[in-house]
Amino acid sequence: MNINVNSFISAIVVLLALAGFAAAVAFGEFRLALMSVVGGLLVWFACLSFMKIKVDSLPIVVTLFGFLAGTVVFLDQAIEKDMWGGYHVLPEPALFSFVLWFLAMTPGAFLFYWKSAQPQVVSSPSVVPPEVPPAPQPVKPVEVGVERDNMNMWMPEEYEVEYDPEMIEAYLEAYEDGGEEYEGE
């Protein structure tokens, strides 16, 4: 088949899985929504393998389906409705669903990293002449002056504070008074 037809079939499989997920969540059937997401992803992988298609959106789709799977597990297991119509989040199933959510999104993140780490091959039909290395430049000696001296780098005169005996006396009084309060208790 044509590559455009194969890509269209691949996109239809993903859209049908997302539509099934949305319909199942709308009806409150969270387990059916999880089956729709996982089944749609497996069918999509089978289509990609059978039709020998390479898609650039693979990391996005895997991450999205992992996010949806973790979200539907959270909605199914971690949220409980009480008899007055309120909702409560159960801590242990919520923690389990967040761990599952993280693990379900990890392959997509790995694919993003793997895709960015691949060297990009650019082919050029023209012949590129070899580059001539530039002539070496003479190295100028660096003069050590006041600007380059590490001892004068901080310029301590900018950070000096005048000695104020009244301020030191007030500090010591407050320190001594504070220590006596806690000793008496």
Short mmCIF file of C-alpha atoms in Angstrom, two decimals:
data_model
loop_
_atom_site.label_atom_id
_atom_site.label_comp_id
_atom_site.label_asym_id
_atom_site.label_seq_id
_atom_site.Cartn_x
_atom_site.Cartn_y
_atom_site.Cartn_z
CA MET A 1 0.00 0.00 0.00
CA ASN A 2 0.93 3.63 -0.30
CA ILE A 3 2.74 5.20 2.67
CA ASN A 4 0.02 7.89 2.95
CA VAL A 5 -2.71 5.25 3.20
CA ASN A 6 -0.74 3.37 5.86
CA SER A 7 -0.22 6.55 7.86
CA PHE A 8 -3.93 7.35 7.57
CA ILE A 9 -4.86 3.87 8.86
CA SER A 10 -2.40 4.32 11.73
CA ALA A 11 -3.96 7.68 12.65
CA ILE A 12 -7.47 6.17 12.50
CA VAL A 13 -6.46 3.43 14.96
CA VAL A 14 -5.14 6.04 17.42
CA LEU A 15 -8.23 8.23 17.04
CA LEU A 16 -10.60 5.26 17.53
CA ALA A 17 -8.76 4.28 20.71
CA LEU A 18 -9.02 7.86 22.01
CA ALA A 19 -12.71 8.04 21.09
CA GLY A 20 -13.36 4.73 22.87
CA PHE A 21 -11.50 6.05 25.91
CA ALA A 22 -13.51 9.29 25.98
CA ALA A 23 -16.83 7.45 25.59
CA ALA A 24 -16.00 4.95 28.34
CA VAL A 25 -14.92 7.70 30.75
CA ALA A 26 -18.07 9.69 29.95
CA PHE A 27 -20.20 6.67 30.93
CA GLY A 28 -18.12 6.00 34.05
CA GLU A 29 -16.77 2.68 32.80
CA PHE A 30 -13.14 3.17 33.80
CA ARG A 31 -12.04 -0.41 33.24
CA LEU A 32 -13.43 -0.33 29.73
CA ALA A 33 -11.54 2.95 29.20
CA LEU A 34 -8.33 1.28 30.37
CA MET A 35 -8.93 -1.63 28.00
CA SER A 36 -9.57 0.85 25.18
CA VAL A 37 -6.29 2.68 25.80
CA VAL A 38 -4.14 -0.44 26.20
CA GLY A 39 -5.85 -2.31 23.36
CA GLY A 40 -5.63 0.71 21.05
CA LEU A 41 -1.92 1.08 21.77
CA LEU A 42 -1.29 -2.62 21.10
CA VAL A 43 -3.29 -2.54 17.85
CA TRP A 44 -1.43 0.61 16.80
CA PHE A 45 1.93 -1.07 17.47
CA ALA A 46 0.79 -4.10 15.46
CA CYS A 47 -0.26 -1.84 12.56
CA LEU A 48 3.08 -0.02 12.63
CA SER A 49 4.94 -3.32 12.64
CA PHE A 50 2.79 -4.99 9.97
CA MET A 51 2.79 -2.02 7.59
CA LYS A 52 6.45 -1.17 8.33
CA ILE A 53 5.71 2.48 9.12
CA LYS A 54 8.11 4.74 10.94
CA VAL A 55 6.26 7.62 12.59
CA ASP A 56 7.73 10.68 14.27
CA SER A 57 4.85 10.88 16.72
CA LEU A 58 5.68 7.60 18.49
CA PRO A 59 6.98 9.22 21.72
CA ILE A 60 4.00 11.56 21.91
CA VAL A 61 1.44 8.79 21.44
CA VAL A 62 3.13 6.45 23.93
CA THR A 63 3.38 9.22 26.53
CA LEU A 64 -0.24 10.27 25.96
CA PHE A 65 -1.54 6.72 26.27
CA GLY A 66 0.56 6.18 29.42
CA PHE A 67 -0.89 9.37 30.90
CA LEU A 68 -4.44 8.27 30.06
CA ALA A 69 -3.87 4.79 31.50
CA GLY A 70 -2.53 6.19 34.78
CA THR A 71 -5.35 8.71 34.98
CA VAL A 72 -8.07 6.11 34.46
CA VAL A 73 -6.52 3.84 37.13
CA PHE A 74 -6.56 6.81 39.52
CA LEU A 75 -10.21 7.54 38.70
CA ASP A 76 -11.21 3.88 39.11
CA GLN A 77 -9.28 2.93 42.23
CA ALA A 78 -8.39 6.06 44.22
CA ILE A 79 -11.62 8.07 44.20
CA GLU A 80 -14.51 6.91 46.34
CA LYS A 81 -18.00 8.38 46.50
CA ASP A 82 -19.63 8.53 49.91
CA MET A 83 -23.36 8.20 50.62
CA TRP A 84 -23.90 11.98 50.68
CA GLY A 85 -22.53 12.47 47.15
CA GLY A 86 -19.06 13.67 48.14
CA TYR A 87 -15.83 12.29 46.79
CA HIS A 88 -12.82 11.13 48.80
CA VAL A 89 -9.32 10.26 47.66
CA LEU A 90 -8.02 7.04 49.16
CA PRO A 91 -4.30 7.42 49.93
CA GLU A 92 -2.97 3.92 49.23
CA PRO A 93 -4.71 3.37 45.87
CA ALA A 94 -3.79 6.94 44.91
CA LEU A 95 -0.13 6.22 45.60
CA PHE A 96 -0.37 2.98 43.62
CA SER A 97 -2.00 4.79 40.70
CA PHE A 98 0.66 7.53 40.72
CA VAL A 99 3.42 4.91 40.63
CA LEU A 100 1.61 3.18 37.77
CA TRP A 101 1.13 6.56 36.06
CA PHE A 102 4.87 7.22 36.31
CA LEU A 103 5.75 3.77 35.00
CA ALA A 104 3.27 4.06 32.13
CA MET A 105 4.73 7.40 31.01
CA THR A 106 8.37 6.30 31.32
CA PRO A 107 8.59 4.53 27.91
CA GLY A 108 7.38 7.67 26.16
CA ALA A 109 9.93 9.79 28.00
CA PHE A 110 12.62 7.26 27.12
CA LEU A 111 11.59 7.45 23.45
CA PHE A 112 11.82 11.26 23.56
CA TYR A 113 15.33 10.98 24.97
CA TRP A 114 16.35 8.26 22.54
CA LYS A 115 15.01 10.25 19.59
CA SER A 116 16.90 13.39 20.62
CA ALA A 117 20.11 11.41 21.23
CA GLN A 118 20.13 9.95 17.72
CA PRO A 119 22.54 11.76 15.40
CA GLN A 120 20.74 13.54 12.61
CA VAL A 121 22.09 12.49 9.22
CA VAL A 122 21.95 15.18 6.59
CA SER A 123 22.71 14.17 3.04
CA SER A 124 23.91 16.71 0.54
CA PRO A 125 23.97 16.10 -3.20
CA SER A 126 26.83 18.55 -3.75
CA VAL A 127 30.50 17.88 -3.10
CA VAL A 128 31.91 19.95 -0.27
CA PRO A 129 35.58 20.94 -0.63
CA PRO A 130 37.81 20.09 2.32
CA GLU A 131 38.31 22.90 4.78
CA VAL A 132 41.70 24.52 5.10
CA PRO A 133 42.66 24.99 8.75
CA PRO A 134 43.19 28.62 9.73
CA ALA A 135 46.71 29.88 10.32
CA PRO A 136 47.74 29.79 13.99
CA GLN A 137 47.42 33.12 15.78
CA PRO A 138 50.26 34.31 17.99
CA VAL A 139 49.45 34.11 21.68
CA LYS A 140 49.75 37.38 23.58
CA PRO A 141 51.15 37.16 27.10
CA VAL A 142 48.69 38.14 29.83
CA GLU A 143 49.89 40.92 32.05
CA VAL A 144 49.27 40.44 35.74
CA GLY A 145 48.05 43.72 37.07
CA VAL A 146 45.61 44.93 39.67
CA GLU A 147 42.67 43.75 37.56
CA ARG A 148 43.96 40.16 37.26
CA ASP A 149 45.41 39.79 40.76
CA ASN A 150 43.34 37.34 42.81
CA MET A 151 44.22 39.02 46.09
CA ASN A 152 42.57 42.31 45.07
CA MET A 153 39.65 40.69 43.31
CA TRP A 154 37.13 41.25 46.13
CA MET A 155 38.15 44.85 46.89
CA PRO A 156 37.61 44.66 50.65
CA GLU A 157 37.20 48.42 51.02
CA GLU A 158 33.73 48.08 49.46
CA TYR A 159 32.67 45.59 52.13
CA GLU A 160 34.19 47.19 55.23
CA VAL A 161 31.81 48.39 57.95
CA GLU A 162 32.78 50.92 60.56
CA TYR A 163 33.00 49.75 64.14
CA ASP A 164 30.01 51.01 66.13
CA PRO A 165 30.41 50.35 69.85
CA GLU A 166 26.75 51.19 70.62
CA MET A 167 25.49 48.62 68.12
CA ILE A 168 27.78 45.91 69.55
CA GLU A 169 26.67 46.79 73.09
CA ALA A 170 22.97 46.58 72.13
CA TYR A 171 23.56 43.22 70.47
CA LEU A 172 25.34 41.80 73.52
CA GLU A 173 22.59 43.07 75.87
CA ALA A 174 19.89 41.44 73.77
CA TYR A 175 21.87 38.21 73.59
CA GLU A 176 22.43 38.10 77.35
CA ASP A 177 18.78 38.92 78.13
CA GLY A 178 17.54 36.24 75.75
CA GLY A 179 19.76 33.60 77.33
CA GLU A 180 18.57 34.38 80.87
CA GLU A 181 14.90 33.98 79.93
CA TYR A 182 15.41 30.42 78.75
CA GLU A 183 17.60 29.43 81.70
CA GLY A 184 14.89 30.29 84.23
CA GLU A 185 12.21 28.06 82.67
#
